[in-house]
């Protein structure tokens, strides 16, 4: 299957490679997971339609060939940062997907009868962590050791927990949020597994709106939004924060693996009416370059959610079409002068 087409962005003039088309939703993985295989040969996306062939897909970056890797019964797919596999859930069963062969193996079970509230995450050690909704309706942070299959509920809360991300280089730290689907009095939290202690990560002041957080690949920093339009970067411990960029309607920031660059999307929120799209940001200077324009997102799942490949010379993004439905596109950064 191949749906590749190449076009020039009508505003920026840059060449864009579009890998999907049609009425179905084709959305890249969330920006808080790797989207590209270790060798940058493939990227992954989710297809949703009524024809029975939805699920997790793999796209060959060079040829555009699309391969269905898993059906819609699997959810929460997350690509490991260093090895050629991903993890995903089938109900409360955690599975490993070999991204080269497509082989799926079961690793263990999360608490029976519950459900994940976001994608799974892995530390460099292989330890898996996620936010979880227990059958009792209590929210939790849960870990699974793929070597032993041992599952542990390390934290429970009355709050709706989401966006859980274990630190890539520290099994003891799990970042999570209080999910309100909007503003929160205190959104960002860090959990210390050893001491069973939750503490605010970025301590919010009145009228601050903090959102959309992501670890750097080396686990030393996190980037997040301070609405409207500011990208902040904080150290691992939440003790020091710097502003990395400020521009109109930025959202969903993501690091390159060398941490020298950021990408983000421009999205209409707070009643704005702007041209939505994707930008590249020089972290040192804070300069912002528009890369691509898109349609207006129909739903939150259709947001652009841009992220870099491993090498840092391509950006993958969901490109809402005229109906606002996501299609997956790539822009090669080698064609432009960086800001």
mmCIF file of C-alpha atoms in Angstrom:
data_model
loop_
_atom_site.group_PDB
_atom_site.id
_atom_site.type_symbol
_atom_site.label_atom_id
_atom_site.label_comp_id
_atom_site.label_asym_id
_atom_site.label_seq_id
_atom_site.Cartn_x
_atom_site.Cartn_y
_atom_site.Cartn_z
ATOM 1 C CA UNK A 1 0.000 0.000 0.000
ATOM 2 C CA UNK A 2 1.372 3.388 -0.974
ATOM 3 C CA UNK A 3 -0.353 6.790 -0.750
ATOM 4 C CA UNK A 4 2.740 9.021 -0.968
ATOM 5 C CA UNK A 5 2.489 12.375 -2.661
ATOM 6 C CA UNK A 6 4.802 15.394 -2.606
ATOM 7 C CA UNK A 7 3.685 19.017 -2.630
ATOM 8 C CA UNK A 8 4.983 22.497 -1.820
ATOM 9 C CA UNK A 9 3.501 24.354 1.093
ATOM 10 C CA UNK A 10 1.562 27.301 -0.378
ATOM 11 C CA UNK A 11 2.789 29.702 2.324
ATOM 12 C CA UNK A 12 6.316 28.606 3.290
ATOM 13 C CA UNK A 13 7.308 27.156 -0.089
ATOM 14 C CA UNK A 14 8.958 24.112 1.495
ATOM 15 C CA UNK A 15 8.506 20.617 0.082
ATOM 16 C CA UNK A 16 6.245 18.350 2.126
ATOM 17 C CA UNK A 17 5.887 14.578 1.822
ATOM 18 C CA UNK A 18 2.337 13.408 2.562
ATOM 19 C CA UNK A 19 2.057 9.690 3.296
ATOM 20 C CA UNK A 20 -1.719 9.275 3.690
ATOM 21 C CA UNK A 21 -4.903 10.623 2.175
ATOM 22 C CA UNK A 22 -8.622 9.985 2.139
ATOM 23 C CA UNK A 23 -11.522 10.411 4.561
ATOM 24 C CA UNK A 24 -10.028 8.307 7.370
ATOM 25 C CA UNK A 25 -8.081 9.753 10.268
ATOM 26 C CA UNK A 26 -4.331 9.120 10.039
ATOM 27 C CA UNK A 27 -2.566 10.574 13.076
ATOM 28 C CA UNK A 28 1.099 10.353 14.033
ATOM 29 C CA UNK A 29 1.985 9.035 17.452
ATOM 30 C CA UNK A 30 1.865 11.541 20.277
ATOM 31 C CA UNK A 31 4.893 13.815 20.609
ATOM 32 C CA UNK A 32 5.837 12.308 24.001
ATOM 33 C CA UNK A 33 7.055 9.098 22.334
ATOM 34 C CA UNK A 34 9.629 8.491 19.638
ATOM 35 C CA UNK A 35 7.873 8.271 16.276
ATOM 36 C CA UNK A 36 10.755 6.943 14.154
ATOM 37 C CA UNK A 37 12.550 3.607 14.267
ATOM 38 C CA UNK A 38 16.122 3.617 15.597
ATOM 39 C CA UNK A 39 17.543 3.714 12.048
ATOM 40 C CA UNK A 40 15.016 6.386 10.922
ATOM 41 C CA UNK A 41 13.845 4.015 8.170
ATOM 42 C CA UNK A 42 10.247 3.946 9.398
ATOM 43 C CA UNK A 43 7.774 6.065 11.298
ATOM 44 C CA UNK A 44 4.529 4.931 12.922
ATOM 45 C CA UNK A 45 0.991 6.283 12.943
ATOM 46 C CA UNK A 46 -2.565 5.339 13.875
ATOM 47 C CA UNK A 47 -5.299 4.852 11.284
ATOM 48 C CA UNK A 48 -8.971 4.904 12.233
ATOM 49 C CA UNK A 49 -11.760 4.027 9.818
ATOM 50 C CA UNK A 50 -14.869 1.896 9.396
ATOM 51 C CA UNK A 51 -13.406 -0.502 6.838
ATOM 52 C CA UNK A 52 -11.873 -2.940 9.327
ATOM 53 C CA UNK A 53 -8.250 -2.089 8.542
ATOM 54 C CA UNK A 54 -7.594 0.536 11.207
ATOM 55 C CA UNK A 55 -4.842 0.216 13.785
ATOM 56 C CA UNK A 56 -1.116 0.861 14.066
ATOM 57 C CA UNK A 57 0.748 1.403 10.787
ATOM 58 C CA UNK A 58 4.387 1.650 9.785
ATOM 59 C CA UNK A 59 5.475 3.909 6.911
ATOM 60 C CA UNK A 60 8.735 3.553 4.994
ATOM 61 C CA UNK A 61 10.142 7.096 5.002
ATOM 62 C CA UNK A 62 11.867 6.731 1.621
ATOM 63 C CA UNK A 63 9.324 4.731 -0.405
ATOM 64 C CA UNK A 64 6.071 5.588 1.344
ATOM 65 C CA UNK A 65 5.096 1.917 1.636
ATOM 66 C CA UNK A 66 2.520 1.429 4.415
ATOM 67 C CA UNK A 67 2.324 -1.732 6.531
ATOM 68 C CA UNK A 68 -0.319 -2.528 9.136
ATOM 69 C CA UNK A 69 1.519 -3.662 12.272
ATOM 70 C CA UNK A 70 -1.317 -4.166 14.778
ATOM 71 C CA UNK A 71 -5.100 -3.978 14.851
ATOM 72 C CA UNK A 72 -7.321 -1.498 16.708
ATOM 73 C CA UNK A 73 -7.556 -3.850 19.691
ATOM 74 C CA UNK A 74 -4.084 -2.585 20.668
ATOM 75 C CA UNK A 75 -3.609 0.863 22.203
ATOM 76 C CA UNK A 76 -1.052 3.066 23.911
ATOM 77 C CA UNK A 77 1.828 2.219 21.543
ATOM 78 C CA UNK A 78 5.202 3.607 22.617
ATOM 79 C CA UNK A 79 8.531 3.302 20.783
ATOM 80 C CA UNK A 80 11.624 2.576 22.829
ATOM 81 C CA UNK A 81 14.312 5.263 22.604
ATOM 82 C CA UNK A 82 17.237 2.948 21.957
ATOM 83 C CA UNK A 83 16.085 -0.437 20.650
ATOM 84 C CA UNK A 84 13.963 -1.698 17.753
ATOM 85 C CA UNK A 85 10.762 -2.399 19.649
ATOM 86 C CA UNK A 86 7.667 -0.746 20.986
ATOM 87 C CA UNK A 87 5.196 -1.622 23.734
ATOM 88 C CA UNK A 88 1.408 -1.470 23.630
ATOM 89 C CA UNK A 89 -1.630 -2.676 25.562
ATOM 90 C CA UNK A 90 -4.309 -5.150 24.575
ATOM 91 C CA UNK A 91 -6.801 -4.486 27.334
ATOM 92 C CA UNK A 92 -4.756 -5.061 30.491
ATOM 93 C CA UNK A 93 -2.108 -7.178 28.738
ATOM 94 C CA UNK A 94 1.168 -5.440 27.826
ATOM 95 C CA UNK A 95 2.771 -6.580 24.574
ATOM 96 C CA UNK A 96 6.064 -5.983 22.806
ATOM 97 C CA UNK A 97 6.157 -5.278 19.068
ATOM 98 C CA UNK A 98 9.309 -5.954 17.044
ATOM 99 C CA UNK A 99 9.252 -2.970 14.698
ATOM 100 C CA UNK A 100 11.258 -4.788 12.012
ATOM 101 C CA UNK A 101 9.498 -8.166 11.893
ATOM 102 C CA UNK A 102 6.086 -7.252 13.304
ATOM 103 C CA UNK A 103 6.259 -10.068 15.875
ATOM 104 C CA UNK A 104 4.064 -9.431 18.930
ATOM 105 C CA UNK A 105 4.844 -11.080 22.290
ATOM 106 C CA UNK A 106 3.112 -10.740 25.661
ATOM 107 C CA UNK A 107 5.182 -9.284 28.507
ATOM 108 C CA UNK A 108 2.775 -9.318 31.438
ATOM 109 C CA UNK A 109 -0.461 -7.962 32.800
ATOM 110 C CA UNK A 110 -1.475 -4.653 34.317
ATOM 111 C CA UNK A 111 -4.125 -4.757 37.094
ATOM 112 C CA UNK A 112 -7.016 -6.832 35.789
ATOM 113 C CA UNK A 113 -10.034 -4.993 34.465
ATOM 114 C CA UNK A 114 -8.423 -1.549 34.324
ATOM 115 C CA UNK A 115 -7.349 0.617 31.411
ATOM 116 C CA UNK A 116 -4.437 2.856 30.510
ATOM 117 C CA UNK A 117 -5.111 6.614 30.432
ATOM 118 C CA UNK A 118 -2.429 7.457 27.879
ATOM 119 C CA UNK A 119 0.340 5.664 26.073
ATOM 120 C CA UNK A 120 2.803 3.355 27.808
ATOM 121 C CA UNK A 121 6.341 4.613 28.461
ATOM 122 C CA UNK A 122 9.722 2.912 28.883
ATOM 123 C CA UNK A 123 12.907 3.853 30.678
ATOM 124 C CA UNK A 124 16.269 2.973 29.162
ATOM 125 C CA UNK A 125 16.385 0.017 31.564
ATOM 126 C CA UNK A 126 13.282 -1.397 29.874
ATOM 127 C CA UNK A 127 10.977 -0.706 32.843
ATOM 128 C CA UNK A 128 7.464 0.191 31.663
ATOM 129 C CA UNK A 129 5.270 2.783 33.396
ATOM 130 C CA UNK A 130 1.860 4.306 32.714
ATOM 131 C CA UNK A 131 -1.080 6.090 34.256
ATOM 132 C CA UNK A 132 -3.991 3.729 34.842
ATOM 133 C CA UNK A 133 -7.679 3.672 35.757
ATOM 134 C CA UNK A 134 -8.258 0.794 38.170
ATOM 135 C CA UNK A 135 -11.507 -1.226 38.184
ATOM 136 C CA UNK A 136 -12.325 0.489 41.504
ATOM 137 C CA UNK A 137 -12.315 3.789 39.499
ATOM 138 C CA UNK A 138 -9.274 5.003 41.425
ATOM 139 C CA UNK A 139 -6.459 6.387 39.282
ATOM 140 C CA UNK A 140 -2.937 5.031 39.628
ATOM 141 C CA UNK A 141 0.644 4.957 38.404
ATOM 142 C CA UNK A 142 1.651 1.423 37.473
ATOM 143 C CA UNK A 143 4.998 -0.153 36.531
ATOM 144 C CA UNK A 144 5.758 -3.431 34.775
ATOM 145 C CA UNK A 145 9.144 -5.153 34.670
ATOM 146 C CA UNK A 146 9.344 -6.872 31.260
ATOM 147 C CA UNK A 147 12.123 -9.171 32.501
ATOM 148 C CA UNK A 148 9.995 -10.722 35.239
ATOM 149 C CA UNK A 149 6.456 -9.747 34.268
ATOM 150 C CA UNK A 150 6.001 -8.242 37.751
ATOM 151 C CA UNK A 151 3.451 -5.431 37.897
ATOM 152 C CA UNK A 152 3.304 -2.910 40.728
ATOM 153 C CA UNK A 153 0.807 -0.158 41.534
ATOM 154 C CA UNK A 154 3.136 2.468 42.961
ATOM 155 C CA UNK A 155 0.696 5.341 43.514
ATOM 156 C CA UNK A 156 -3.065 5.872 43.790
ATOM 157 C CA UNK A 157 -5.079 9.075 43.558
ATOM 158 C CA UNK A 158 -8.600 10.475 43.452
ATOM 159 C CA UNK A 159 -7.427 12.799 40.656
ATOM 160 C CA UNK A 160 -7.602 11.761 37.036
ATOM 161 C CA UNK A 161 -3.971 11.023 36.183
ATOM 162 C CA UNK A 162 -2.570 11.279 32.672
ATOM 163 C CA UNK A 163 0.486 11.979 30.499
ATOM 164 C CA UNK A 164 2.594 9.672 32.694
ATOM 165 C CA UNK A 165 6.207 9.513 31.462
ATOM 166 C CA UNK A 166 8.909 7.600 33.277
ATOM 167 C CA UNK A 167 12.270 9.398 33.205
ATOM 168 C CA UNK A 168 14.386 7.815 30.432
ATOM 169 C CA UNK A 169 17.472 7.582 32.633
ATOM 170 C CA UNK A 170 15.973 7.260 36.121
ATOM 171 C CA UNK A 171 13.543 4.430 36.952
ATOM 172 C CA UNK A 172 12.730 6.173 40.225
ATOM 173 C CA UNK A 173 11.015 9.202 38.671
ATOM 174 C CA UNK A 174 7.630 9.206 36.955
ATOM 175 C CA UNK A 175 6.201 12.469 35.655
ATOM 176 C CA UNK A 176 2.405 12.771 35.485
ATOM 177 C CA UNK A 177 -0.365 15.355 35.416
ATOM 178 C CA UNK A 178 -3.756 16.063 36.910
ATOM 179 C CA UNK A 179 -5.873 15.823 33.762
ATOM 180 C CA UNK A 180 -8.741 18.328 33.682
ATOM 181 C CA UNK A 181 -8.943 18.580 29.866
ATOM 182 C CA UNK A 182 -8.144 22.246 30.388
ATOM 183 C CA UNK A 183 -6.455 24.382 33.020
ATOM 184 C CA UNK A 184 -5.479 22.975 36.415
ATOM 185 C CA UNK A 185 -4.553 24.641 39.689
ATOM 186 C CA UNK A 186 -1.459 22.404 39.817
ATOM 187 C CA UNK A 187 -1.036 20.282 36.690
ATOM 188 C CA UNK A 188 2.522 18.926 36.707
ATOM 189 C CA UNK A 189 3.753 16.372 39.251
ATOM 190 C CA UNK A 190 6.821 14.192 39.770
ATOM 191 C CA UNK A 191 6.579 10.926 41.655
ATOM 192 C CA UNK A 192 9.490 9.432 43.600
ATOM 193 C CA UNK A 193 8.939 5.665 43.540
ATOM 194 C CA UNK A 194 11.449 4.819 46.264
ATOM 195 C CA UNK A 195 10.085 7.311 48.778
ATOM 196 C CA UNK A 196 6.457 6.985 47.613
ATOM 197 C CA UNK A 197 6.271 10.770 47.422
ATOM 198 C CA UNK A 198 4.481 13.021 44.936
ATOM 199 C CA UNK A 199 5.570 16.651 44.576
ATOM 200 C CA UNK A 200 4.726 19.448 42.152
ATOM 201 C CA UNK A 201 7.151 19.731 39.244
ATOM 202 C CA UNK A 202 6.485 23.290 38.081
ATOM 203 C CA UNK A 203 4.720 25.072 40.962
ATOM 204 C CA UNK A 204 1.894 27.081 39.415
ATOM 205 C CA UNK A 205 0.897 30.568 40.446
ATOM 206 C CA UNK A 206 -2.603 32.021 40.029
ATOM 207 C CA UNK A 207 -3.658 32.499 36.388
ATOM 208 C CA UNK A 208 -0.821 30.400 34.990
ATOM 209 C CA UNK A 209 -1.804 27.764 32.437
ATOM 210 C CA UNK A 210 0.812 25.028 32.132
ATOM 211 C CA UNK A 211 0.384 22.172 29.671
ATOM 212 C CA UNK A 212 1.878 19.608 27.250
ATOM 213 C CA UNK A 213 5.078 18.363 28.796
ATOM 214 C CA UNK A 214 7.802 16.102 27.375
ATOM 215 C CA UNK A 215 11.125 14.653 28.544
ATOM 216 C CA UNK A 216 14.327 15.246 26.626
ATOM 217 C CA UNK A 217 15.738 11.935 25.365
ATOM 218 C CA UNK A 218 18.518 11.964 27.969
ATOM 219 C CA UNK A 219 16.116 12.550 30.865
ATOM 220 C CA UNK A 220 17.871 15.708 32.027
ATOM 221 C CA UNK A 221 15.149 18.245 31.140
ATOM 222 C CA UNK A 222 11.494 18.711 30.317
ATOM 223 C CA UNK A 223 9.863 21.140 27.893
ATOM 224 C CA UNK A 224 6.300 22.393 28.337
ATOM 225 C CA UNK A 225 3.944 25.224 27.478
ATOM 226 C CA UNK A 226 3.020 28.272 29.489
ATOM 227 C CA UNK A 227 0.000 29.564 27.621
ATOM 228 C CA UNK A 228 -0.292 31.609 25.588
ATOM 229 C CA UNK A 229 2.690 30.831 23.407
ATOM 230 C CA UNK A 230 5.654 30.411 25.736
ATOM 231 C CA UNK A 231 7.876 27.306 25.784
ATOM 232 C CA UNK A 232 9.639 26.697 29.089
ATOM 233 C CA UNK A 233 12.400 24.171 29.774
ATOM 234 C CA UNK A 234 13.059 22.889 33.269
ATOM 235 C CA UNK A 235 15.729 20.683 34.775
ATOM 236 C CA UNK A 236 15.001 17.128 35.885
ATOM 237 C CA UNK A 237 14.373 18.120 39.505
ATOM 238 C CA UNK A 238 12.086 21.055 38.767
ATOM 239 C CA UNK A 239 14.396 23.551 40.444
ATOM 240 C CA UNK A 240 15.311 25.780 37.485
ATOM 241 C CA UNK A 241 13.257 26.921 34.488
ATOM 242 C CA UNK A 242 14.139 28.997 31.432
ATOM 243 C CA UNK A 243 12.025 30.372 28.626
ATOM 244 C CA UNK A 244 13.145 28.795 25.356
ATOM 245 C CA UNK A 245 10.806 30.610 22.958
ATOM 246 C CA UNK A 246 7.732 32.797 22.684
ATOM 247 C CA UNK A 247 5.499 33.200 19.656
ATOM 248 C CA UNK A 248 1.874 33.245 18.570
ATOM 249 C CA UNK A 249 -0.296 30.295 19.660
ATOM 250 C CA UNK A 250 2.479 27.741 20.163
ATOM 251 C CA UNK A 251 1.578 24.362 21.622
ATOM 252 C CA UNK A 252 3.047 20.830 21.940
ATOM 253 C CA UNK A 253 6.824 21.479 22.120
ATOM 254 C CA UNK A 254 9.282 18.677 21.384
ATOM 255 C CA UNK A 255 13.091 18.416 21.621
ATOM 256 C CA UNK A 256 15.533 17.165 19.031
ATOM 257 C CA UNK A 257 17.667 14.416 20.554
ATOM 258 C CA UNK A 258 20.658 16.767 20.839
ATOM 259 C CA UNK A 259 18.378 19.323 22.591
ATOM 260 C CA UNK A 260 19.579 22.151 20.332
ATOM 261 C CA UNK A 261 16.237 22.456 18.530
ATOM 262 C CA UNK A 262 12.571 22.457 19.356
ATOM 263 C CA UNK A 263 9.523 22.027 17.202
ATOM 264 C CA UNK A 264 5.948 22.990 18.049
ATOM 265 C CA UNK A 265 2.599 23.557 16.397
ATOM 266 C CA UNK A 266 0.522 26.701 16.019
ATOM 267 C CA UNK A 267 -3.069 25.958 17.038
ATOM 268 C CA UNK A 268 -6.185 28.037 17.512
ATOM 269 C CA UNK A 269 -7.077 28.298 21.196
ATOM 270 C CA UNK A 270 -8.512 31.007 23.470
ATOM 271 C CA UNK A 271 -10.818 32.016 20.604
ATOM 272 C CA UNK A 272 -8.020 32.892 18.197
ATOM 273 C CA UNK A 273 -8.189 32.703 14.409
ATOM 274 C CA UNK A 274 -4.710 32.052 13.016
ATOM 275 C CA UNK A 275 -3.120 29.978 10.304
ATOM 276 C CA UNK A 276 -2.351 26.642 11.973
ATOM 277 C CA UNK A 277 0.914 24.889 11.227
ATOM 278 C CA UNK A 278 4.313 23.673 12.394
ATOM 279 C CA UNK A 279 7.423 25.627 13.415
ATOM 280 C CA UNK A 280 11.134 25.044 14.059
ATOM 281 C CA UNK A 281 12.792 26.798 16.995
ATOM 282 C CA UNK A 282 16.452 27.532 17.659
ATOM 283 C CA UNK A 283 16.690 26.849 21.360
ATOM 284 C CA UNK A 284 19.756 29.053 21.909
ATOM 285 C CA UNK A 285 18.353 32.143 20.196
ATOM 286 C CA UNK A 286 14.628 31.496 20.541
ATOM 287 C CA UNK A 287 14.107 32.296 16.843
ATOM 288 C CA UNK A 288 11.043 30.680 15.279
ATOM 289 C CA UNK A 289 10.655 29.606 11.638
ATOM 290 C CA UNK A 290 7.341 28.577 10.078
ATOM 291 C CA UNK A 291 7.774 25.245 8.277
ATOM 292 C CA UNK A 292 4.334 24.119 7.163
ATOM 293 C CA UNK A 293 0.729 25.252 7.190
ATOM 294 C CA UNK A 294 -2.235 22.985 7.828
ATOM 295 C CA UNK A 295 -5.989 22.984 8.061
ATOM 296 C CA UNK A 296 -7.701 23.671 11.367
ATOM 297 C CA UNK A 297 -7.784 20.635 13.644
ATOM 298 C CA UNK A 298 -11.181 18.977 13.998
ATOM 299 C CA UNK A 299 -10.362 17.347 17.354
ATOM 300 C CA UNK A 300 -7.494 17.238 19.843
ATOM 301 C CA UNK A 301 -6.457 13.916 18.340
ATOM 302 C CA UNK A 302 -5.953 15.700 15.013
ATOM 303 C CA UNK A 303 -3.468 18.212 16.428
ATOM 304 C CA UNK A 304 -0.176 18.408 14.548
ATOM 305 C CA UNK A 305 1.957 17.094 17.479
ATOM 306 C CA UNK A 306 5.266 17.533 15.592
ATOM 307 C CA UNK A 307 8.404 15.599 16.527
ATOM 308 C CA UNK A 308 11.891 14.993 15.136
ATOM 309 C CA UNK A 309 13.385 11.841 13.702
ATOM 310 C CA UNK A 310 16.370 10.381 15.558
ATOM 311 C CA UNK A 311 18.938 12.192 13.398
ATOM 312 C CA UNK A 312 17.125 15.512 13.837
ATOM 313 C CA UNK A 313 16.887 16.407 10.148
ATOM 314 C CA UNK A 314 13.194 15.591 9.612
ATOM 315 C CA UNK A 315 9.986 16.550 11.384
ATOM 316 C CA UNK A 316 6.892 14.354 11.300
ATOM 317 C CA UNK A 317 3.519 15.966 11.900
ATOM 318 C CA UNK A 318 -0.180 15.351 11.562
ATOM 319 C CA UNK A 319 -1.532 17.627 8.854
ATOM 320 C CA UNK A 320 -5.257 18.277 9.240
ATOM 321 C CA UNK A 321 -6.892 18.471 5.813
ATOM 322 C CA UNK A 322 -9.674 20.853 4.769
ATOM 323 C CA UNK A 323 -12.123 18.856 6.887
ATOM 324 C CA UNK A 324 -9.776 19.044 9.874
ATOM 325 C CA UNK A 325 -8.941 15.314 9.766
ATOM 326 C CA UNK A 326 -5.307 14.352 10.375
ATOM 327 C CA UNK A 327 -3.014 13.006 7.646
ATOM 328 C CA UNK A 328 0.671 12.268 8.268
ATOM 329 C CA UNK A 329 3.401 14.363 6.645
ATOM 330 C CA UNK A 330 7.172 14.823 6.834
ATOM 331 C CA UNK A 331 9.314 17.870 6.124
ATOM 332 C CA UNK A 332 13.034 17.403 5.401
ATOM 333 C CA UNK A 333 14.973 20.133 7.227
ATOM 334 C CA UNK A 334 17.936 19.833 4.849
ATOM 335 C CA UNK A 335 16.041 21.977 2.317
ATOM 336 C CA UNK A 336 15.987 25.074 4.520
ATOM 337 C CA UNK A 337 18.255 27.511 6.319
ATOM 338 C CA UNK A 338 17.707 27.033 10.020
ATOM 339 C CA UNK A 339 16.814 30.097 12.105
#
